[in-house]
Short mmCIF file of C-alpha atoms and ligand atoms in Angstrom, two decimals:
data_model
loop_
_atom_site.label_atom_id
_atom_site.label_comp_id
_atom_site.label_asym_id
_atom_site.label_seq_id
_atom_site.Cartn_x
_atom_site.Cartn_y
_atom_site.Cartn_z
CA MET A 1 107.40 20.01 -6.81
CA ASP A 2 109.06 17.67 -9.26
CA ASP A 3 109.17 19.39 -12.61
CA ARG A 4 111.09 16.74 -14.46
CA THR A 5 109.44 13.88 -16.26
CA THR A 6 110.96 10.71 -17.65
CA ASN A 7 109.82 10.30 -21.23
CA LEU A 8 109.39 7.07 -23.19
CA THR A 9 112.97 7.14 -24.43
CA GLY A 10 114.22 7.17 -20.84
CA HIS A 11 115.57 10.72 -21.00
CA VAL A 12 114.76 13.05 -18.17
CA ASP A 13 113.34 16.17 -19.75
CA PRO A 14 112.54 19.49 -18.17
CA ILE A 15 108.90 20.42 -18.34
CA ARG A 16 108.69 24.19 -18.65
CA HIS A 17 106.43 26.25 -16.43
CA ASP A 18 107.68 29.63 -17.61
CA TRP A 19 105.86 29.92 -20.93
CA THR A 20 105.47 33.58 -21.86
CA ARG A 21 102.78 34.82 -24.20
CA ALA A 22 105.52 35.66 -26.70
CA ASP A 23 106.69 32.02 -26.63
CA VAL A 24 103.16 30.72 -27.11
CA ARG A 25 102.42 33.30 -29.84
CA ALA A 26 105.54 32.19 -31.71
CA LEU A 27 104.20 28.62 -31.69
CA PHE A 28 100.80 29.70 -33.01
CA GLU A 29 102.57 31.59 -35.80
CA ARG A 30 104.71 28.66 -36.97
CA PRO A 31 104.05 27.23 -40.43
CA PHE A 32 101.51 24.41 -40.05
CA PRO A 33 103.93 21.61 -41.10
CA GLU A 34 106.57 22.79 -38.62
CA LEU A 35 104.02 23.14 -35.82
CA LEU A 36 102.64 19.64 -36.38
CA PHE A 37 106.11 18.10 -36.64
CA GLN A 38 107.13 19.68 -33.34
CA ALA A 39 103.89 18.54 -31.69
CA GLN A 40 104.26 15.01 -33.04
CA THR A 41 107.87 14.76 -31.94
CA LEU A 42 106.94 15.65 -28.37
CA HIS A 43 103.82 13.48 -28.47
CA ARG A 44 105.96 10.46 -29.39
CA ALA A 45 108.52 11.23 -26.70
CA TYR A 46 105.90 10.97 -23.97
CA PHE A 47 103.11 8.76 -25.36
CA ASP A 48 102.34 6.03 -27.85
CA PRO A 49 100.79 8.12 -30.67
CA CYS A 50 98.37 5.29 -31.53
CA GLU A 51 96.78 5.21 -28.07
CA VAL A 52 93.71 7.26 -27.16
CA GLN A 53 92.42 7.60 -23.60
CA ILE A 54 88.65 7.13 -23.51
CA SER A 55 86.42 8.93 -21.01
CA THR A 56 82.65 8.76 -20.78
CA LEU A 57 80.61 11.67 -19.46
CA LEU A 58 77.45 11.62 -17.40
CA SER A 59 75.47 14.64 -16.26
CA ILE A 60 74.54 13.64 -12.69
CA LYS A 61 72.79 16.95 -12.00
CA THR A 62 71.45 18.75 -15.05
CA GLY A 63 70.33 22.35 -15.58
CA GLY A 64 69.17 25.12 -13.28
CA CYS A 65 72.69 26.45 -12.70
CA PRO A 66 72.85 29.96 -11.15
CA GLU A 67 76.05 30.88 -13.05
CA ASP A 68 75.82 32.87 -16.30
CA CYS A 69 78.50 31.22 -18.48
CA ALA A 70 77.55 32.50 -21.95
CA TYR A 71 78.31 29.18 -23.65
CA CYS A 72 76.34 26.95 -21.33
CA PRO A 73 72.95 25.38 -22.02
CA GLN A 74 72.54 24.62 -18.30
CA SER A 75 72.52 28.20 -17.00
CA VAL A 76 69.18 29.45 -15.60
CA HIS A 77 69.91 32.78 -17.29
CA TYR A 78 69.19 31.41 -20.79
CA ASP A 79 66.18 29.72 -22.28
CA THR A 80 67.72 26.66 -23.94
CA GLY A 81 65.05 24.05 -23.27
CA VAL A 82 67.28 22.19 -20.78
CA ALA A 83 65.07 21.42 -17.77
CA ALA A 84 66.49 21.52 -14.25
CA GLU A 85 66.73 18.05 -12.73
CA LYS A 86 67.62 16.68 -9.32
CA LEU A 87 70.86 14.87 -8.50
CA MET A 88 70.70 11.36 -9.96
CA SER A 89 70.42 8.33 -7.69
CA LEU A 90 73.48 6.25 -6.86
CA ASP A 91 71.98 3.20 -8.58
CA ALA A 92 71.33 5.05 -11.85
CA VAL A 93 74.87 6.45 -11.85
CA LEU A 94 76.41 3.03 -11.23
CA LYS A 95 74.35 1.51 -14.04
CA ALA A 96 75.65 4.18 -16.46
CA ALA A 97 79.20 3.55 -15.22
CA ARG A 98 78.88 -0.21 -15.81
CA ASP A 99 77.66 0.48 -19.35
CA ALA A 100 80.55 2.88 -19.97
CA LYS A 101 83.04 0.27 -18.78
CA ALA A 102 81.48 -2.38 -21.02
CA SER A 103 81.84 0.04 -23.97
CA GLY A 104 85.57 0.42 -23.34
CA ALA A 105 85.87 3.62 -21.27
CA SER A 106 88.72 3.78 -18.76
CA ARG A 107 87.47 6.89 -16.97
CA PHE A 108 83.98 7.93 -15.90
CA CYS A 109 83.39 11.68 -15.58
CA MET A 110 80.40 12.96 -13.63
CA GLY A 111 79.30 16.56 -14.15
CA ALA A 112 76.97 18.68 -12.04
CA ALA A 113 75.48 22.06 -12.98
CA TRP A 114 76.40 23.72 -9.70
CA ARG A 115 78.22 26.90 -8.77
CA SER A 116 79.66 24.82 -5.92
CA PRO A 117 78.41 21.69 -4.15
CA LYS A 118 76.39 21.78 -0.90
CA ASP A 119 77.72 19.51 1.86
CA ARG A 120 74.74 17.13 1.67
CA ASP A 121 75.19 16.78 -2.09
CA LEU A 122 78.91 16.26 -1.73
CA ASP A 123 78.24 13.24 0.53
CA LYS A 124 76.16 11.74 -2.27
CA VAL A 125 78.81 12.47 -4.90
CA CYS A 126 81.46 10.87 -2.63
CA ALA A 127 79.34 7.70 -2.55
CA MET A 128 79.17 7.78 -6.37
CA VAL A 129 82.94 8.16 -6.59
CA GLU A 130 83.43 5.17 -4.26
CA GLY A 131 80.96 3.08 -6.25
CA VAL A 132 82.41 3.93 -9.68
CA LYS A 133 85.94 3.30 -8.47
CA ALA A 134 84.91 -0.10 -7.13
CA LEU A 135 83.90 -1.01 -10.70
CA GLY A 136 87.53 -0.56 -11.74
CA LEU A 137 87.10 2.76 -13.52
CA GLU A 138 89.08 5.94 -12.98
CA THR A 139 86.86 8.63 -11.51
CA CYS A 140 86.48 12.29 -12.46
CA VAL A 141 83.94 14.84 -11.27
CA THR A 142 83.22 18.46 -12.16
CA LEU A 143 81.06 20.19 -9.56
CA GLY A 144 82.03 23.87 -9.74
CA MET A 145 84.02 25.71 -7.08
CA LEU A 146 85.46 23.76 -4.13
CA ASP A 147 87.03 24.84 -0.88
CA GLY A 148 89.98 22.96 0.60
CA GLY A 149 87.84 20.78 2.86
CA GLN A 150 85.56 19.72 0.02
CA ALA A 151 88.56 18.75 -2.10
CA GLN A 152 89.90 16.68 0.79
CA ARG A 153 86.58 14.85 1.16
CA LEU A 154 86.58 13.96 -2.54
CA LYS A 155 90.16 12.73 -2.25
CA SER A 156 89.22 10.54 0.72
CA ALA A 157 86.40 9.03 -1.37
CA GLY A 158 89.05 7.98 -3.91
CA LEU A 159 88.56 10.65 -6.58
CA ASP A 160 91.25 10.48 -9.29
CA TYR A 161 90.56 13.68 -11.34
CA TYR A 162 88.73 16.97 -10.84
CA ASN A 163 87.69 18.88 -13.97
CA HIS A 164 87.65 22.65 -13.62
CA ASN A 165 88.31 24.64 -16.79
CA LEU A 166 89.89 28.08 -17.06
CA ASP A 167 87.92 28.26 -20.32
CA THR A 168 89.69 31.29 -21.88
CA SER A 169 92.22 34.07 -21.22
CA PRO A 170 91.97 36.18 -18.05
CA GLU A 171 91.12 39.23 -20.24
CA PHE A 172 88.24 37.61 -22.11
CA TYR A 173 86.79 35.83 -19.07
CA GLY A 174 84.58 38.76 -18.01
CA ALA A 175 82.95 38.86 -21.46
CA ILE A 176 81.81 35.23 -20.97
CA ILE A 177 81.05 34.92 -17.24
CA SER A 178 80.12 37.61 -14.71
CA THR A 179 79.12 35.46 -11.73
CA ARG A 180 82.65 34.37 -10.78
CA THR A 181 86.23 35.43 -11.45
CA TYR A 182 89.33 33.88 -12.97
CA GLU A 183 90.85 34.02 -9.47
CA ASP A 184 87.96 31.88 -8.16
CA ARG A 185 88.86 29.28 -10.78
CA LEU A 186 92.56 29.36 -9.89
CA ASP A 187 91.72 29.06 -6.17
CA THR A 188 89.70 25.88 -6.75
CA LEU A 189 92.48 24.42 -8.90
CA ALA A 190 94.93 25.07 -6.04
CA HIS A 191 92.63 23.31 -3.55
CA VAL A 192 92.33 20.32 -5.86
CA ARG A 193 96.12 20.13 -6.24
CA GLN A 194 96.69 20.49 -2.54
CA ALA A 195 94.34 17.59 -1.87
CA GLY A 196 96.44 15.39 -4.17
CA ILE A 197 93.75 14.97 -6.84
CA HIS A 198 94.82 14.98 -10.50
CA VAL A 199 93.80 18.16 -12.30
CA CYS A 200 91.77 18.17 -15.53
CA CYS A 201 91.77 21.75 -16.80
CA GLY A 202 91.45 23.29 -20.23
CA GLY A 203 89.08 25.55 -22.07
CA ILE A 204 86.79 26.38 -24.95
CA VAL A 205 87.72 27.93 -28.27
CA GLY A 206 85.37 29.36 -30.87
CA MET A 207 83.60 31.70 -28.42
CA GLY A 208 84.46 34.80 -30.46
CA GLU A 209 87.77 35.20 -28.65
CA SER A 210 90.88 36.43 -30.50
CA ARG A 211 94.02 34.39 -31.10
CA GLU A 212 95.61 36.50 -28.36
CA ASP A 213 92.97 35.04 -25.97
CA ARG A 214 93.80 31.50 -27.06
CA ILE A 215 97.46 32.36 -26.48
CA GLY A 216 96.61 33.76 -23.02
CA MET A 217 94.65 30.66 -22.09
CA ILE A 218 97.42 28.23 -23.09
CA ALA A 219 100.14 30.39 -21.50
CA THR A 220 98.16 30.41 -18.23
CA LEU A 221 97.63 26.63 -18.27
CA ALA A 222 101.26 25.93 -19.16
CA SER A 223 102.52 28.29 -16.43
CA LEU A 224 100.60 26.65 -13.59
CA PRO A 225 102.98 25.34 -10.90
CA GLU A 226 102.17 21.83 -12.15
CA HIS A 227 100.61 21.20 -15.54
CA PRO A 228 97.12 19.72 -15.47
CA GLU A 229 97.44 15.97 -16.06
CA SER A 230 94.54 16.26 -18.45
CA VAL A 231 93.86 19.25 -20.75
CA PRO A 232 90.44 19.26 -22.45
CA ILE A 233 90.24 21.53 -25.48
CA ASN A 234 86.57 22.10 -26.31
CA MET A 235 85.25 23.57 -29.54
CA LEU A 236 82.22 25.65 -28.58
CA VAL A 237 78.96 23.77 -29.11
CA ARG A 238 76.66 26.63 -30.17
CA VAL A 239 73.42 26.03 -28.30
CA ALA A 240 70.23 27.89 -29.25
CA GLY A 241 69.17 30.27 -26.50
CA THR A 242 72.70 30.97 -25.23
CA PRO A 243 74.29 34.37 -25.98
CA LEU A 244 76.97 32.65 -28.11
CA MET A 245 74.53 30.91 -30.41
CA GLN A 246 75.24 33.29 -33.35
CA ILE A 247 79.03 33.34 -33.09
CA ASP A 248 80.90 32.48 -36.31
CA ALA A 249 82.46 29.01 -36.33
CA LEU A 250 86.20 28.94 -35.69
CA ASP A 251 88.43 27.88 -38.58
CA ALA A 252 89.29 24.19 -38.18
CA PHE A 253 93.03 24.79 -38.69
CA GLU A 254 93.05 27.30 -35.83
CA PHE A 255 91.46 24.62 -33.64
CA VAL A 256 94.15 22.11 -34.70
CA ARG A 257 96.82 24.74 -33.96
CA THR A 258 95.41 25.19 -30.45
CA ILE A 259 95.68 21.43 -29.85
CA ALA A 260 99.25 21.39 -31.18
CA VAL A 261 100.30 24.30 -28.97
CA ALA A 262 98.74 22.60 -25.92
CA ARG A 263 100.71 19.43 -26.79
CA ILE A 264 104.01 21.31 -27.18
CA THR A 265 103.69 23.43 -24.04
CA MET A 266 102.39 20.60 -21.82
CA PRO A 267 104.07 17.57 -23.41
CA ALA A 268 103.45 15.08 -20.60
CA SER A 269 99.74 15.93 -20.27
CA VAL A 270 96.90 14.08 -21.91
CA VAL A 271 95.25 16.51 -24.36
CA ARG A 272 91.56 15.79 -24.88
CA LEU A 273 89.75 16.57 -28.11
CA SER A 274 86.60 17.36 -26.13
CA ALA A 275 83.27 18.97 -27.04
CA GLY A 276 82.53 19.84 -30.65
CA ARG A 277 83.32 16.54 -32.39
CA GLU A 278 79.71 16.00 -33.44
CA ASP A 279 80.07 18.80 -36.01
CA MET A 280 83.70 18.08 -36.88
CA SER A 281 84.75 16.20 -40.01
CA GLU A 282 86.72 12.97 -39.65
CA GLU A 283 89.59 14.71 -41.38
CA THR A 284 89.71 17.53 -38.81
CA GLN A 285 89.59 15.00 -35.98
CA ALA A 286 92.42 13.06 -37.62
CA LEU A 287 94.48 16.27 -37.80
CA CYS A 288 93.80 16.82 -34.08
CA PHE A 289 95.20 13.35 -33.32
CA LEU A 290 98.23 14.16 -35.51
CA ALA A 291 98.63 17.43 -33.59
CA GLY A 292 98.90 15.54 -30.30
CA ALA A 293 95.36 15.01 -29.04
CA ASN A 294 95.24 11.65 -27.27
CA SER A 295 91.89 11.50 -25.51
CA ILE A 296 88.21 11.79 -26.39
CA PHE A 297 84.80 11.70 -24.76
CA TYR A 298 83.13 8.52 -25.96
CA GLY A 299 79.39 7.94 -26.04
CA PRO A 300 76.44 9.59 -27.80
CA LYS A 301 76.01 12.46 -25.32
CA LEU A 302 78.33 14.95 -23.66
CA LEU A 303 76.44 16.53 -20.74
CA THR A 304 73.35 17.80 -22.56
CA THR A 305 74.45 17.96 -26.23
CA PRO A 306 75.17 15.20 -28.77
CA ASN A 307 78.53 13.51 -29.30
CA PRO A 308 79.30 11.04 -32.13
CA ALA A 309 77.67 7.60 -31.80
CA GLN A 310 80.00 4.90 -30.54
CA ASP A 311 80.01 2.90 -33.78
CA ARG A 312 81.06 6.06 -35.68
CA ASP A 313 83.96 6.62 -33.28
CA ARG A 314 85.00 2.97 -33.38
CA ALA A 315 84.99 3.14 -37.20
CA LEU A 316 87.11 6.31 -37.15
CA MET A 317 89.60 4.80 -34.71
CA ASP A 318 89.83 1.64 -36.82
CA LYS A 319 90.42 3.64 -39.98
CA LEU A 320 93.25 5.55 -38.28
CA GLY A 321 94.68 2.52 -36.46
CA LEU A 322 94.09 4.11 -33.06
CA VAL A 323 93.49 1.93 -30.01
CA PRO A 324 92.03 2.69 -26.56
CA ARG A 325 94.62 3.22 -23.85
CA LEU A 326 93.99 0.67 -21.14
N1 SAM B 1 79.44 23.63 -13.34
C1 SAM B 1 80.76 23.14 -13.37
C2 SAM B 1 81.74 24.13 -13.93
O1 SAM B 1 81.37 25.03 -14.64
O2 SAM B 1 82.93 23.95 -13.67
C3 SAM B 1 80.89 21.82 -14.09
C4 SAM B 1 80.11 21.57 -15.35
S1 SAM B 1 80.51 22.64 -16.74
C5 SAM B 1 79.23 22.23 -17.86
C6 SAM B 1 81.99 21.91 -17.41
C7 SAM B 1 82.62 22.55 -18.60
O3 SAM B 1 81.88 22.24 -19.78
C8 SAM B 1 82.74 24.05 -18.65
O4 SAM B 1 83.79 24.53 -17.90
C9 SAM B 1 82.98 24.30 -20.13
O5 SAM B 1 84.36 24.31 -20.40
C10 SAM B 1 82.32 23.09 -20.81
N2 SAM B 1 81.17 23.50 -21.63
C11 SAM B 1 79.95 23.86 -21.20
N3 SAM B 1 79.14 24.20 -22.22
C12 SAM B 1 79.87 24.05 -23.34
C13 SAM B 1 79.60 24.27 -24.72
N4 SAM B 1 78.42 24.72 -25.13
N5 SAM B 1 80.58 24.01 -25.62
C14 SAM B 1 81.78 23.56 -25.20
N6 SAM B 1 82.09 23.35 -23.92
C15 SAM B 1 81.17 23.60 -22.99
C1 DTB B 2 85.02 19.52 -20.55
O1 DTB B 2 86.05 20.20 -20.72
N1 DTB B 2 84.09 19.32 -21.48
C2 DTB B 2 83.01 18.51 -20.96
C3 DTB B 2 83.53 18.13 -19.56
N2 DTB B 2 84.72 18.88 -19.44
C4 DTB B 2 82.67 18.23 -18.39
C5 DTB B 2 81.70 19.15 -21.03
C6 DTB B 2 81.27 19.58 -22.44
C7 DTB B 2 79.88 20.09 -22.37
C8 DTB B 2 79.34 20.46 -23.70
C9 DTB B 2 77.97 21.03 -23.62
C10 DTB B 2 76.93 20.09 -23.08
O2 DTB B 2 76.86 18.91 -23.52
O3 DTB B 2 76.13 20.51 -22.24
FE1 SF4 B 3 76.87 26.28 -14.51
FE2 SF4 B 3 79.11 25.02 -15.20
FE3 SF4 B 3 77.25 25.68 -17.04
FE4 SF4 B 3 78.68 27.61 -15.94
S1 SF4 B 3 79.48 25.92 -17.20
S2 SF4 B 3 76.45 27.63 -16.25
S3 SF4 B 3 78.93 26.83 -13.86
S4 SF4 B 3 77.02 24.24 -15.38
#
């Protein structure tokens, strides 16, 4: 494993994989101006701070999921009004991918509400990956748990990224999901890595977890043998019918802190300001970009819930002088 990365200034910097909870806690406790300065300094060492990577999401298989993730509108365990659908056709997926490319996305992320894919379904997803890649887009899928062979098949189809979130700390995980374990998640991440696919892995905040849980989540991510290339930080979208619908909203500054700590601990990774932007002020989003976020989901829908309209996001990027990363 190569754990050194050349930054934009040409220096070879060590990327740390030994972040303790005490280290991460100390970052969370820094005065806000110091935390943001540190995050910005590292952001600039590895990236152009004006560039934002743009991904578009498509739910290729919606609803009816057997897992009981307490945040998720697609679980069969909760009555959220999301109907179970079949896997989309290849043609419909490619049409959505063409539209996403025309709108300026560089990556197309396909999500399926599965615990893990069946072999027959995986063949169909592999064909989607091949087709989307042929359009000149980067490909990402999130299909639930994978074994080593399944990861290899996706790699052979040309998959660039696999999204599989740790979601929270190991301690809080059981309060959110009972149908799988943290170890299951880590096992899939290892299979994805072993297959040579880039890892997209982050979590959700605002689920009623404590700061210690946010610390535990970031410390786990930043202590993986290789940092995920892409780290989505989601603000919980509170969906009616899910057990987390009544949870108090997380303070916006705590969300910005979480982004900053992800940036500092995983400086060469792309940090995505993911779900939750629909209810976030422009000012909070701007603070997230200042704290080191450099990616968004673009387009009016996430998987099943709303995301800001494209003209709103274009206007925000223009106001801030941000440009899509090509
Ligand atoms: N079923 C697969 C899995 O769980 O890995 C893939 C799809 S799942 C919907 C992808 C991710 O979406 C979850 O890991 C979670 O982090 C995020 N997510 C789901 N519902 C959310 C919500 N209400 N608010 C924020 N993020 C959410
Ligand atoms: C991720 O971290 N966030 C995205 C993507 N990976 C797959 C999903 C957000 C889903 C929000 C709830 C919904 O729209 O259903
Ligand atoms: Fe299923 Fe994924 Fe939703 Fe959990 S997060 S219920 S695994 S779709």
